[in-house]
XYZ file of C-alpha atoms in Angstrom:
80
model
C 124.647 52.348 121.455
C 122.933 55.216 120.375
C 124.841 55.545 116.714
C 123.335 52.008 116.615
C 120.058 53.582 116.651
C 120.643 56.157 113.960
C 121.798 53.040 111.969
C 118.578 51.374 112.843
C 116.076 53.960 111.644
C 118.048 54.889 108.721
C 117.623 50.890 107.248
C 113.766 51.127 109.037
C 113.074 54.516 107.118
C 111.353 53.495 104.508
C 108.913 51.282 106.787
C 108.685 53.647 109.518
C 107.413 56.282 107.607
C 104.735 54.566 106.664
C 103.704 53.004 109.784
C 103.565 56.935 111.219
C 101.158 57.645 107.406
C 99.272 54.991 108.263
C 98.709 55.722 112.054
C 98.811 59.727 112.442
C 97.558 60.207 109.092
C 101.188 62.286 108.149
C 102.076 62.660 104.568
C 104.490 59.697 103.309
C 106.932 62.762 102.430
C 106.489 64.938 106.010
C 106.719 61.066 107.851
C 110.131 60.492 105.855
C 111.476 63.923 106.964
C 110.067 62.789 110.410
C 112.177 59.564 110.649
C 115.353 61.188 108.928
C 115.211 64.129 111.860
C 114.604 61.334 114.509
C 118.107 59.584 113.355
C 119.947 62.646 112.885
C 119.009 63.744 116.501
C 120.442 60.100 117.405
C 123.384 61.016 115.591
C 123.922 64.157 117.459
C 123.796 62.513 120.572
C 125.904 60.020 120.160
C 128.628 62.818 118.994
C 127.868 64.994 121.838
C 125.767 63.622 124.675
C 129.161 62.140 126.722
C 130.485 65.984 126.931
C 126.955 66.951 127.790
C 126.631 64.561 130.951
C 129.961 65.747 132.072
C 129.981 67.743 135.352
C 130.150 71.048 134.745
C 131.889 73.885 137.292
C 129.475 76.687 138.212
C 130.479 79.833 139.560
C 127.940 80.921 142.320
C 128.357 84.301 144.579
C 129.500 81.921 147.184
C 132.332 80.665 145.348
C 131.471 77.810 142.825
C 129.425 74.238 142.697
C 130.197 71.380 140.337
C 126.031 70.182 138.333
C 126.148 67.004 138.089
C 123.954 64.716 135.699
C 122.440 61.302 136.890
C 119.933 59.225 135.599
C 116.695 59.369 137.067
C 115.365 56.519 134.567
C 113.023 56.708 131.588
C 110.839 59.639 130.057
C 107.390 58.736 128.449
C 106.662 61.216 126.330
C 103.045 60.939 124.698
C 102.454 62.771 121.293
C 98.697 64.086 120.229
């Protein structure tokens, strides 16, 4: 699914860049670069995300522990 997001962002790159230019005052060149960066991030996590979420054994002074990543809900980011 994350890979599909990368494809969707790439397919809409020009439109998304124009929106960023109109709404945020970015230059078109920097807006296109930002959209490309977002598509690249989607591809990165599509490829590596599952491994990042696997339980990990952690050595401790008392022996070991297992770190598990459990979903807690959506994340909201407010961009200035």
